[in-house]
Amino acid sequence: MSSFLTLQPIGFIRTQKQVKFQARHQPAETEPERNVLELLPGCDYELALRDLAGFSRIWLIWWFHRNTGWRPQVLPPRGPAQRRGVFATRSPHRPCPLGLTPVQLIKIEGRQLILGACDLVDGTPVFDIKPYVADYDSFPDERAGWIDDVNAILAAPPQFTVQFAPLAEEQAHWLISGWQIDFRPRLFELLSRDPSPHKTRRIRPRRNTPHFEIGCGAWRAIFAVEENKVKVLEIEPGYPRRFLVDPAREGMPDAAAQLAFLEFWPERA
Ligand SMILES: C[S@@+](CC[C@H](N)C(=O)[O-])C[C@H]1O[C@@H](n2cnc3c(N)ncnc32)[C@H](O)[C@@H]1O
């Protein structure tokens, strides 16, 4: 018997998330979202979908196809900066790069499944669908190891206050009013807990300065820390202008907003 398994996708997901940082670590069930899983033609999948419509939630088993390689220990995005064994996490960097996501099934139209919130990027290959059955799949009273400990830490009041300097305030307001881009909730959530450098939270020292920067989607916020006060000093696009105007890089997230931002607040050399 061979110990290898060759998998072929049954279909591909269509979502609004083009790049990995746009997808949540787990589906954001509170945000309205509509995603489509398109199953491949010519495989009798219409028949295979029979009787699924009565389930309001399904499991997707899918491929972290944008990743290569894996690490035995990874740095989870939540909680203290502590590496955990990959099998004790939902990290996308695993020896067998399979993702598992419960999604809301809104309706089925032919070979298309209309789904609610998901954490897959656009074009992700999906290998299997299974019905979610609360009786089999839900055990809310089980222990969740280090995640329970992290939840207990996060339940405590935040240790840092977060303020915006006038320039950052003006830039944040410009982004919200003109482009409906608002990452202040993410800044408050992360920086009020722990503004120290953290790879997965995309926080790092700002080169040649005493400050730090945090990646927020396609943007960066620069901040200073003094005792238990965090001051957001300014915001900047995450990509240089030359990338944003490069036709080979078409479809970069928030590209138009970033170019318009650079008209107002030009890049420094
Ligand atoms: C933390 S994983 C959890 C996935 C799944 N819910 C699980 O528990 O197996 C979710 C992250 O995977 C990343 N991701 C989504 N689609 C991907 C893909 N096709 N290839 C690589 N990474 C992907 C996104 O950055 C997303 O935030």
PDB file of C-alpha atoms and ligand atoms in Angstrom:
ATOM      1  CA  MET A   1       0.000   0.000   0.000  1.00  0.00           C
ATOM      2  CA  SER A   2       1.338   3.429  -0.924  1.00  0.00           C
ATOM      3  CA  SER A   3       1.669   5.956   1.874  1.00  0.00           C
ATOM      4  CA  PHE A   4       1.082   8.840  -0.567  1.00  0.00           C
ATOM      5  CA  LEU A   5      -2.269  10.352  -1.422  1.00  0.00           C
ATOM      6  CA  THR A   6      -2.812  12.455  -4.515  1.00  0.00           C
ATOM      7  CA  LEU A   7      -5.600  14.968  -4.081  1.00  0.00           C
ATOM      8  CA  GLN A   8      -7.481  16.765  -6.817  1.00  0.00           C
ATOM      9  CA  PRO A   9      -9.602  19.839  -6.009  1.00  0.00           C
ATOM     10  CA  ILE A  10     -13.359  19.465  -6.397  1.00  0.00           C
ATOM     11  CA  GLY A  11     -13.556  23.227  -6.964  1.00  0.00           C
ATOM     12  CA  PHE A  12     -12.206  26.686  -6.188  1.00  0.00           C
ATOM     13  CA  ILE A  13     -13.448  29.436  -3.919  1.00  0.00           C
ATOM     14  CA  ARG A  14     -14.215  32.949  -5.175  1.00  0.00           C
ATOM     15  CA  THR A  15     -13.840  35.590  -2.471  1.00  0.00           C
ATOM     16  CA  GLN A  16     -13.004  39.305  -2.283  1.00  0.00           C
ATOM     17  CA  LYS A  17      -9.718  38.512  -0.520  1.00  0.00           C
ATOM     18  CA  GLN A  18      -6.872  38.610  -2.990  1.00  0.00           C
ATOM     19  CA  VAL A  19      -3.973  38.455  -0.544  1.00  0.00           C
ATOM     20  CA  LYS A  20      -3.454  36.504   2.639  1.00  0.00           C
ATOM     21  CA  PHE A  21      -3.544  39.391   5.078  1.00  0.00           C
ATOM     22  CA  GLN A  22      -7.071  40.257   3.899  1.00  0.00           C
ATOM     23  CA  ALA A  23      -8.401  36.928   5.197  1.00  0.00           C
ATOM     24  CA  ARG A  24      -9.211  36.636   8.894  1.00  0.00           C
ATOM     25  CA  HIS A  25      -7.450  34.036  11.014  1.00  0.00           C
ATOM     26  CA  GLN A  26     -10.833  32.369  11.398  1.00  0.00           C
ATOM     27  CA  PRO A  27     -14.002  33.449   9.573  1.00  0.00           C
ATOM     28  CA  ALA A  28     -15.440  36.770  10.818  1.00  0.00           C
ATOM     29  CA  GLU A  29     -18.998  35.562  11.331  1.00  0.00           C
ATOM     30  CA  THR A  30     -20.249  38.960  12.456  1.00  0.00           C
ATOM     31  CA  GLU A  31     -19.408  40.648   9.144  1.00  0.00           C
ATOM     32  CA  PRO A  32     -21.744  40.203   6.176  1.00  0.00           C
ATOM     33  CA  GLU A  33     -19.874  38.240   3.538  1.00  0.00           C
ATOM     34  CA  ARG A  34     -20.827  36.285   0.477  1.00  0.00           C
ATOM     35  CA  ASN A  35     -18.387  33.864  -1.073  1.00  0.00           C
ATOM     36  CA  VAL A  36     -18.853  31.338  -3.831  1.00  0.00           C
ATOM     37  CA  LEU A  37     -17.465  27.841  -4.086  1.00  0.00           C
ATOM     38  CA  GLU A  38     -17.546  26.773  -7.736  1.00  0.00           C
ATOM     39  CA  LEU A  39     -17.346  23.045  -8.234  1.00  0.00           C
ATOM     40  CA  LEU A  40     -15.731  21.706 -11.401  1.00  0.00           C
ATOM     41  CA  PRO A  41     -17.943  20.671 -14.307  1.00  0.00           C
ATOM     42  CA  GLY A  42     -18.129  17.156 -15.725  1.00  0.00           C
ATOM     43  CA  CYS A  43     -17.629  15.297 -12.438  1.00  0.00           C
ATOM     44  CA  ASP A  44     -21.235  14.563 -11.392  1.00  0.00           C
ATOM     45  CA  TYR A  45     -20.885  17.002  -8.498  1.00  0.00           C
ATOM     46  CA  GLU A  46     -24.495  18.162  -9.047  1.00  0.00           C
ATOM     47  CA  LEU A  47     -25.519  14.687  -7.886  1.00  0.00           C
ATOM     48  CA  ALA A  48     -23.000  14.710  -5.063  1.00  0.00           C
ATOM     49  CA  LEU A  49     -24.579  17.943  -3.770  1.00  0.00           C
ATOM     50  CA  ARG A  50     -28.031  16.399  -3.428  1.00  0.00           C
ATOM     51  CA  ASP A  51     -29.453  16.582   0.102  1.00  0.00           C
ATOM     52  CA  LEU A  52     -26.864  19.147   1.221  1.00  0.00           C
ATOM     53  CA  ALA A  53     -29.178  22.171   0.943  1.00  0.00           C
ATOM     54  CA  GLY A  54     -30.860  21.319   4.266  1.00  0.00           C
ATOM     55  CA  PHE A  55     -27.598  21.928   6.163  1.00  0.00           C
ATOM     56  CA  SER A  56     -27.039  25.530   7.207  1.00  0.00           C
ATOM     57  CA  ARG A  57     -23.328  24.993   7.793  1.00  0.00           C
ATOM     58  CA  ILE A  58     -20.687  22.877   6.074  1.00  0.00           C
ATOM     59  CA  TRP A  59     -17.022  22.029   6.580  1.00  0.00           C
ATOM     60  CA  LEU A  60     -14.559  22.890   3.843  1.00  0.00           C
ATOM     61  CA  ILE A  61     -11.294  20.980   3.597  1.00  0.00           C
ATOM     62  CA  TRP A  62      -8.877  22.984   1.500  1.00  0.00           C
ATOM     63  CA  TRP A  63      -5.291  23.638   0.453  1.00  0.00           C
ATOM     64  CA  PHE A  64      -3.041  26.414   1.818  1.00  0.00           C
ATOM     65  CA  HIS A  65      -1.810  26.584  -1.743  1.00  0.00           C
ATOM     66  CA  ARG A  66      -0.085  29.976  -1.406  1.00  0.00           C
ATOM     67  CA  ASN A  67       2.332  28.640   1.214  1.00  0.00           C
ATOM     68  CA  THR A  68       5.472  26.617   0.844  1.00  0.00           C
ATOM     69  CA  GLY A  69       7.247  24.843   3.652  1.00  0.00           C
ATOM     70  CA  TRP A  70       6.274  24.523   7.280  1.00  0.00           C
ATOM     71  CA  ARG A  71       7.767  24.948  10.741  1.00  0.00           C
ATOM     72  CA  PRO A  72       7.374  22.628  13.745  1.00  0.00           C
ATOM     73  CA  GLN A  73       6.832  25.657  15.977  1.00  0.00           C
ATOM     74  CA  VAL A  74       4.930  28.790  15.020  1.00  0.00           C
ATOM     75  CA  LEU A  75       4.088  32.165  16.541  1.00  0.00           C
ATOM     76  CA  PRO A  76       0.295  32.492  16.877  1.00  0.00           C
ATOM     77  CA  PRO A  77      -1.154  35.982  16.276  1.00  0.00           C
ATOM     78  CA  ARG A  78      -2.982  36.167  19.617  1.00  0.00           C
ATOM     79  CA  GLY A  79      -1.591  36.284  23.114  1.00  0.00           C
ATOM     80  CA  PRO A  80       1.979  36.529  24.414  1.00  0.00           C
ATOM     81  CA  ALA A  81       4.803  36.228  21.880  1.00  0.00           C
ATOM     82  CA  GLN A  82       5.350  32.519  22.448  1.00  0.00           C
ATOM     83  CA  ARG A  83       5.970  29.810  19.878  1.00  0.00           C
ATOM     84  CA  ARG A  84       3.665  26.772  19.945  1.00  0.00           C
ATOM     85  CA  GLY A  85       3.881  23.355  18.354  1.00  0.00           C
ATOM     86  CA  VAL A  86       2.194  23.617  14.972  1.00  0.00           C
ATOM     87  CA  PHE A  87      -0.185  20.752  15.765  1.00  0.00           C
ATOM     88  CA  ALA A  88      -1.490  22.788  18.723  1.00  0.00           C
ATOM     89  CA  THR A  89      -2.399  25.662  16.376  1.00  0.00           C
ATOM     90  CA  ARG A  90      -4.448  26.481  13.278  1.00  0.00           C
ATOM     91  CA  SER A  91      -1.338  27.826  11.534  1.00  0.00           C
ATOM     92  CA  PRO A  92      -1.399  27.755   7.719  1.00  0.00           C
ATOM     93  CA  HIS A  93       2.219  26.495   7.686  1.00  0.00           C
ATOM     94  CA  ARG A  94       1.790  22.745   8.286  1.00  0.00           C
ATOM     95  CA  PRO A  95       3.502  19.583   7.013  1.00  0.00           C
ATOM     96  CA  CYS A  96       0.286  18.622   5.173  1.00  0.00           C
ATOM     97  CA  PRO A  97      -1.051  22.033   4.132  1.00  0.00           C
ATOM     98  CA  LEU A  98      -4.760  21.361   4.716  1.00  0.00           C
ATOM     99  CA  GLY A  99      -7.202  23.965   6.052  1.00  0.00           C
ATOM    100  CA  LEU A 100     -10.477  23.173   7.788  1.00  0.00           C
ATOM    101  CA  THR A 101     -13.208  25.807   7.944  1.00  0.00           C
ATOM    102  CA  PRO A 102     -16.860  25.663   9.003  1.00  0.00           C
ATOM    103  CA  VAL A 103     -18.850  28.014   6.764  1.00  0.00           C
ATOM    104  CA  GLN A 104     -22.468  29.053   6.547  1.00  0.00           C
ATOM    105  CA  LEU A 105     -24.205  27.516   3.507  1.00  0.00           C
ATOM    106  CA  ILE A 106     -26.583  30.157   2.161  1.00  0.00           C
ATOM    107  CA  LYS A 107     -27.796  28.338  -0.937  1.00  0.00           C
ATOM    108  CA  ILE A 108     -26.834  26.014  -3.749  1.00  0.00           C
ATOM    109  CA  GLU A 109     -27.228  27.048  -7.385  1.00  0.00           C
ATOM    110  CA  GLY A 110     -26.231  24.231  -9.717  1.00  0.00           C
ATOM    111  CA  ARG A 111     -22.538  23.627  -9.089  1.00  0.00           C
ATOM    112  CA  GLN A 112     -22.159  26.864  -7.101  1.00  0.00           C
ATOM    113  CA  LEU A 113     -22.373  26.992  -3.338  1.00  0.00           C
ATOM    114  CA  ILE A 114     -23.125  30.443  -1.947  1.00  0.00           C
ATOM    115  CA  LEU A 115     -21.333  30.708   1.371  1.00  0.00           C
ATOM    116  CA  GLY A 116     -21.042  33.123   4.305  1.00  0.00           C
ATOM    117  CA  ALA A 117     -17.843  34.308   5.973  1.00  0.00           C
ATOM    118  CA  CYS A 118     -14.689  32.323   5.286  1.00  0.00           C
ATOM    119  CA  ASP A 119     -10.946  32.617   5.844  1.00  0.00           C
ATOM    120  CA  LEU A 120      -9.806  31.417   2.396  1.00  0.00           C
ATOM    121  CA  VAL A 121      -8.204  33.699  -0.183  1.00  0.00           C
ATOM    122  CA  ASP A 122      -9.574  33.966  -3.702  1.00  0.00           C
ATOM    123  CA  GLY A 123      -8.778  30.955  -5.882  1.00  0.00           C
ATOM    124  CA  THR A 124      -8.083  28.540  -3.027  1.00  0.00           C
ATOM    125  CA  PRO A 125      -8.529  24.906  -4.128  1.00  0.00           C
ATOM    126  CA  VAL A 126     -11.111  22.995  -2.087  1.00  0.00           C
ATOM    127  CA  PHE A 127     -10.806  19.210  -1.721  1.00  0.00           C
ATOM    128  CA  ASP A 128     -13.926  18.224   0.137  1.00  0.00           C
ATOM    129  CA  ILE A 129     -17.217  19.329   1.657  1.00  0.00           C
ATOM    130  CA  LYS A 130     -18.853  17.683   4.662  1.00  0.00           C
ATOM    131  CA  PRO A 131     -22.039  18.667   6.447  1.00  0.00           C
ATOM    132  CA  TYR A 132     -21.541  20.309   9.829  1.00  0.00           C
ATOM    133  CA  VAL A 133     -23.561  18.329  12.365  1.00  0.00           C
ATOM    134  CA  ALA A 134     -23.685  19.988  15.774  1.00  0.00           C
ATOM    135  CA  ASP A 135     -24.279  16.611  17.484  1.00  0.00           C
ATOM    136  CA  TYR A 136     -21.017  15.239  16.068  1.00  0.00           C
ATOM    137  CA  ASP A 137     -18.918  18.353  15.631  1.00  0.00           C
ATOM    138  CA  SER A 138     -19.567  20.607  18.625  1.00  0.00           C
ATOM    139  CA  PHE A 139     -18.109  20.059  22.100  1.00  0.00           C
ATOM    140  CA  PRO A 140     -18.177  23.533  23.637  1.00  0.00           C
ATOM    141  CA  ASP A 141     -17.125  22.369  27.111  1.00  0.00           C
ATOM    142  CA  GLU A 142     -13.812  20.783  26.063  1.00  0.00           C
ATOM    143  CA  ARG A 143     -10.516  22.360  27.186  1.00  0.00           C
ATOM    144  CA  ALA A 144      -8.680  24.439  24.588  1.00  0.00           C
ATOM    145  CA  GLY A 145      -5.158  24.303  26.099  1.00  0.00           C
ATOM    146  CA  TRP A 146      -3.062  27.436  25.640  1.00  0.00           C
ATOM    147  CA  ILE A 147      -5.958  29.166  23.816  1.00  0.00           C
ATOM    148  CA  ASP A 148      -7.982  29.106  27.062  1.00  0.00           C
ATOM    149  CA  ASP A 149      -4.985  30.736  28.801  1.00  0.00           C
ATOM    150  CA  VAL A 150      -4.739  33.412  26.086  1.00  0.00           C
ATOM    151  CA  ASN A 151      -8.482  34.103  26.313  1.00  0.00           C
ATOM    152  CA  ALA A 152      -8.109  34.591  30.074  1.00  0.00           C
ATOM    153  CA  ILE A 153      -5.268  37.092  29.473  1.00  0.00           C
ATOM    154  CA  LEU A 154      -7.284  38.939  26.814  1.00  0.00           C
ATOM    155  CA  ALA A 155     -10.290  39.143  29.160  1.00  0.00           C
ATOM    156  CA  ALA A 156      -8.208  41.358  31.490  1.00  0.00           C
ATOM    157  CA  PRO A 157      -8.264  45.140  30.837  1.00  0.00           C
ATOM    158  CA  PRO A 158      -5.668  46.355  28.276  1.00  0.00           C
ATOM    159  CA  GLN A 159      -2.390  47.627  29.736  1.00  0.00           C
ATOM    160  CA  PHE A 160      -1.661  50.431  27.230  1.00  0.00           C
ATOM    161  CA  THR A 161      -3.551  53.544  26.197  1.00  0.00           C
ATOM    162  CA  VAL A 162      -3.510  54.369  22.471  1.00  0.00           C
ATOM    163  CA  GLN A 163      -3.619  57.950  21.197  1.00  0.00           C
ATOM    164  CA  PHE A 164      -3.348  59.434  17.721  1.00  0.00           C
ATOM    165  CA  ALA A 165      -1.036  62.386  17.021  1.00  0.00           C
ATOM    166  CA  PRO A 166      -2.664  65.164  14.893  1.00  0.00           C
ATOM    167  CA  LEU A 167      -1.065  63.952  11.625  1.00  0.00           C
ATOM    168  CA  ALA A 168      -2.180  60.329  12.186  1.00  0.00           C
ATOM    169  CA  GLU A 169      -5.657  61.548  13.152  1.00  0.00           C
ATOM    170  CA  GLU A 170      -5.905  63.592   9.944  1.00  0.00           C
ATOM    171  CA  GLN A 171      -4.694  60.692   7.798  1.00  0.00           C
ATOM    172  CA  ALA A 172      -7.049  58.199   9.477  1.00  0.00           C
ATOM    173  CA  HIS A 173      -9.956  60.587   8.964  1.00  0.00           C
ATOM    174  CA  TRP A 174      -8.988  61.077   5.282  1.00  0.00           C
ATOM    175  CA  LEU A 175      -8.959  57.305   4.750  1.00  0.00           C
ATOM    176  CA  ILE A 176     -12.295  56.759   6.443  1.00  0.00           C
ATOM    177  CA  SER A 177     -14.182  59.628   4.847  1.00  0.00           C
ATOM    178  CA  GLY A 178     -12.765  59.249   1.331  1.00  0.00           C
ATOM    179  CA  TRP A 179     -12.152  55.522   1.052  1.00  0.00           C
ATOM    180  CA  GLN A 180     -14.060  53.794   3.871  1.00  0.00           C
ATOM    181  CA  ILE A 181     -10.767  52.305   5.051  1.00  0.00           C
ATOM    182  CA  ASP A 182     -10.656  52.089   8.823  1.00  0.00           C
ATOM    183  CA  PHE A 183      -8.054  50.069  10.647  1.00  0.00           C
ATOM    184  CA  ARG A 184      -8.281  52.007  13.911  1.00  0.00           C
ATOM    185  CA  PRO A 185     -10.178  49.146  15.639  1.00  0.00           C
ATOM    186  CA  ARG A 186      -7.289  46.797  14.781  1.00  0.00           C
ATOM    187  CA  LEU A 187      -4.738  49.334  16.068  1.00  0.00           C
ATOM    188  CA  PHE A 188      -6.601  49.810  19.336  1.00  0.00           C
ATOM    189  CA  GLU A 189      -7.146  46.092  19.781  1.00  0.00           C
ATOM    190  CA  LEU A 190      -3.513  45.092  19.196  1.00  0.00           C
ATOM    191  CA  LEU A 191      -1.551  48.067  20.513  1.00  0.00           C
ATOM    192  CA  SER A 192      -3.553  48.479  23.724  1.00  0.00           C
ATOM    193  CA  ARG A 193      -2.681  44.859  24.616  1.00  0.00           C
ATOM    194  CA  ASP A 194       0.937  44.608  23.616  1.00  0.00           C
ATOM    195  CA  PRO A 195       2.815  46.943  21.238  1.00  0.00           C
ATOM    196  CA  SER A 196       6.066  44.948  21.375  1.00  0.00           C
ATOM    197  CA  PRO A 197       7.589  43.545  18.147  1.00  0.00           C
ATOM    198  CA  HIS A 198       5.784  40.425  16.948  1.00  0.00           C
ATOM    199  CA  LYS A 199       6.183  38.835  13.532  1.00  0.00           C
ATOM    200  CA  THR A 200       2.656  37.456  13.109  1.00  0.00           C
ATOM    201  CA  ARG A 201       1.084  40.667  14.425  1.00  0.00           C
ATOM    202  CA  ARG A 202       3.291  42.512  11.893  1.00  0.00           C
ATOM    203  CA  ILE A 203       4.878  44.784  14.526  1.00  0.00           C
ATOM    204  CA  ARG A 204       8.551  45.631  14.169  1.00  0.00           C
ATOM    205  CA  PRO A 205      11.052  48.363  15.043  1.00  0.00           C
ATOM    206  CA  ARG A 206      11.124  51.192  12.515  1.00  0.00           C
ATOM    207  CA  ARG A 207      14.513  51.243  10.855  1.00  0.00           C
ATOM    208  CA  ASN A 208      16.892  54.032  12.024  1.00  0.00           C
ATOM    209  CA  THR A 209      14.327  55.488  14.447  1.00  0.00           C
ATOM    210  CA  PRO A 210      13.313  54.843  18.065  1.00  0.00           C
ATOM    211  CA  HIS A 211       9.776  54.050  16.831  1.00  0.00           C
ATOM    212  CA  PHE A 212       7.843  50.978  15.709  1.00  0.00           C
ATOM    213  CA  GLU A 213       5.541  50.140  12.817  1.00  0.00           C
ATOM    214  CA  ILE A 214       2.563  47.841  12.497  1.00  0.00           C
ATOM    215  CA  GLY A 215       1.134  46.431   9.269  1.00  0.00           C
ATOM    216  CA  CYS A 216      -2.614  47.007   8.871  1.00  0.00           C
ATOM    217  CA  GLY A 217      -3.796  45.403   5.661  1.00  0.00           C
ATOM    218  CA  ALA A 218      -2.139  47.315   2.826  1.00  0.00           C
ATOM    219  CA  TRP A 219      -1.097  50.112   5.198  1.00  0.00           C
ATOM    220  CA  ARG A 220       1.374  50.778   7.984  1.00  0.00           C
ATOM    221  CA  ALA A 221       1.019  52.816  11.144  1.00  0.00           C
ATOM    222  CA  ILE A 222       4.106  54.226  12.822  1.00  0.00           C
ATOM    223  CA  PHE A 223       4.004  54.557  16.589  1.00  0.00           C
ATOM    224  CA  ALA A 224       6.020  55.440  19.655  1.00  0.00           C
ATOM    225  CA  VAL A 225       5.806  53.778  23.053  1.00  0.00           C
ATOM    226  CA  GLU A 226       6.476  55.558  26.328  1.00  0.00           C
ATOM    227  CA  GLU A 227       5.800  53.631  29.512  1.00  0.00           C
ATOM    228  CA  ASN A 228       2.212  52.431  29.067  1.00  0.00           C
ATOM    229  CA  LYS A 229       1.276  54.975  26.388  1.00  0.00           C
ATOM    230  CA  VAL A 230       1.239  54.258  22.669  1.00  0.00           C
ATOM    231  CA  LYS A 231       1.130  57.222  20.324  1.00  0.00           C
ATOM    232  CA  VAL A 232       0.311  56.581  16.663  1.00  0.00           C
ATOM    233  CA  LEU A 233       2.416  59.163  14.839  1.00  0.00           C
ATOM    234  CA  GLU A 234       1.489  58.695  11.210  1.00  0.00           C
ATOM    235  CA  ILE A 235       0.121  56.319   8.609  1.00  0.00           C
ATOM    236  CA  GLU A 236       1.728  55.354   5.322  1.00  0.00           C
ATOM    237  CA  PRO A 237       0.953  53.071   2.387  1.00  0.00           C
ATOM    238  CA  GLY A 238       2.396  49.586   2.708  1.00  0.00           C
ATOM    239  CA  TYR A 239       3.701  49.606  -0.863  1.00  0.00           C
ATOM    240  CA  PRO A 240       6.069  52.037  -2.607  1.00  0.00           C
ATOM    241  CA  ARG A 241       4.676  54.140  -5.462  1.00  0.00           C
ATOM    242  CA  ARG A 242       6.740  52.241  -8.047  1.00  0.00           C
ATOM    243  CA  PHE A 243       4.890  49.008  -7.143  1.00  0.00           C
ATOM    244  CA  LEU A 244       1.494  50.708  -7.215  1.00  0.00           C
ATOM    245  CA  VAL A 245       1.972  51.975 -10.779  1.00  0.00           C
ATOM    246  CA  ASP A 246       3.598  48.792 -12.074  1.00  0.00           C
ATOM    247  CA  PRO A 247       1.138  47.092 -14.526  1.00  0.00           C
ATOM    248  CA  ALA A 248       2.700  43.718 -13.674  1.00  0.00           C
ATOM    249  CA  ARG A 249       1.418  44.156 -10.102  1.00  0.00           C
ATOM    250  CA  GLU A 250      -2.145  45.036 -11.071  1.00  0.00           C
ATOM    251  CA  GLY A 251      -4.819  44.305  -8.457  1.00  0.00           C
ATOM    252  CA  MET A 252      -2.786  45.296  -5.396  1.00  0.00           C
ATOM    253  CA  PRO A 253      -5.150  45.923  -2.449  1.00  0.00           C
ATOM    254  CA  ASP A 254      -6.160  49.569  -1.921  1.00  0.00           C
ATOM    255  CA  ALA A 255      -3.856  50.634  -4.799  1.00  0.00           C
ATOM    256  CA  ALA A 256      -5.986  53.652  -5.836  1.00  0.00           C
ATOM    257  CA  ALA A 257      -6.293  54.834  -2.234  1.00  0.00           C
ATOM    258  CA  GLN A 258      -2.562  54.464  -1.685  1.00  0.00           C
ATOM    259  CA  LEU A 259      -1.732  56.483  -4.810  1.00  0.00           C
ATOM    260  CA  ALA A 260      -4.182  59.215  -3.798  1.00  0.00           C
ATOM    261  CA  PHE A 261      -2.681  59.216  -0.307  1.00  0.00           C
ATOM    262  CA  LEU A 262       0.787  59.739  -1.795  1.00  0.00           C
ATOM    263  CA  GLU A 263      -0.475  62.828  -3.640  1.00  0.00           C
ATOM    264  CA  PHE A 264      -1.356  64.339  -0.266  1.00  0.00           C
ATOM    265  CA  TRP A 265       1.508  62.981   1.779  1.00  0.00           C
ATOM    266  CA  PRO A 266       4.355  62.241  -0.672  1.00  0.00           C
ATOM    267  CA  GLU A 267       6.782  59.399  -0.044  1.00  0.00           C
ATOM    268  CA  ARG A 268       9.957  60.408   1.712  1.00  0.00           C
ATOM    269  CA  ALA A 269      13.215  59.344   0.106  1.00  0.00           C
TER     270      ALA A 269
HETATM  271  C1  LIG B   1      -5.074  30.668  10.470  1.00  0.00           C
HETATM  272  S1  LIG B   1      -5.551  29.875   8.973  1.00  0.00           S
HETATM  273  C2  LIG B   1      -6.930  28.921   9.545  1.00  0.00           C
HETATM  274  C3  LIG B   1      -7.533  28.117   8.445  1.00  0.00           C
HETATM  275  C4  LIG B   1      -8.638  27.156   8.864  1.00  0.00           C
HETATM  276  N1  LIG B   1      -9.774  27.827   9.459  1.00  0.00           N
HETATM  277  C5  LIG B   1      -8.092  26.112   9.790  1.00  0.00           C
HETATM  278  O1  LIG B   1      -8.308  26.239  10.993  1.00  0.00           O
HETATM  279  O2  LIG B   1      -7.465  25.163   9.281  1.00  0.00           O
HETATM  280  C6  LIG B   1      -6.343  31.160   8.059  1.00  0.00           C
HETATM  281  C7  LIG B   1      -5.332  32.018   7.324  1.00  0.00           C
HETATM  282  O3  LIG B   1      -4.840  31.265   6.216  1.00  0.00           O
HETATM  283  C8  LIG B   1      -4.381  32.140   5.226  1.00  0.00           C
HETATM  284  N2  LIG B   1      -4.843  31.620   3.942  1.00  0.00           N
HETATM  285  C9  LIG B   1      -6.082  31.657   3.419  1.00  0.00           C
HETATM  286  N3  LIG B   1      -6.112  31.046   2.230  1.00  0.00           N
HETATM  287  C10 LIG B   1      -4.853  30.609   1.982  1.00  0.00           C
HETATM  288  C11 LIG B   1      -4.245  29.888   0.917  1.00  0.00           C
HETATM  289  N4  LIG B   1      -4.948  29.482  -0.123  1.00  0.00           N
HETATM  290  N5  LIG B   1      -2.914  29.618   0.999  1.00  0.00           N
HETATM  291  C12 LIG B   1      -2.203  30.020   2.063  1.00  0.00           C
HETATM  292  N6  LIG B   1      -2.718  30.691   3.110  1.00  0.00           N
HETATM  293  C13 LIG B   1      -4.027  30.980   3.076  1.00  0.00           C
HETATM  294  C14 LIG B   1      -4.981  33.529   5.517  1.00  0.00           C
HETATM  295  O4  LIG B   1      -3.908  34.375   5.867  1.00  0.00           O
HETATM  296  C15 LIG B   1      -5.893  33.272   6.726  1.00  0.00           C
HETATM  297  O5  LIG B   1      -5.822  34.348   7.655  1.00  0.00           O
END
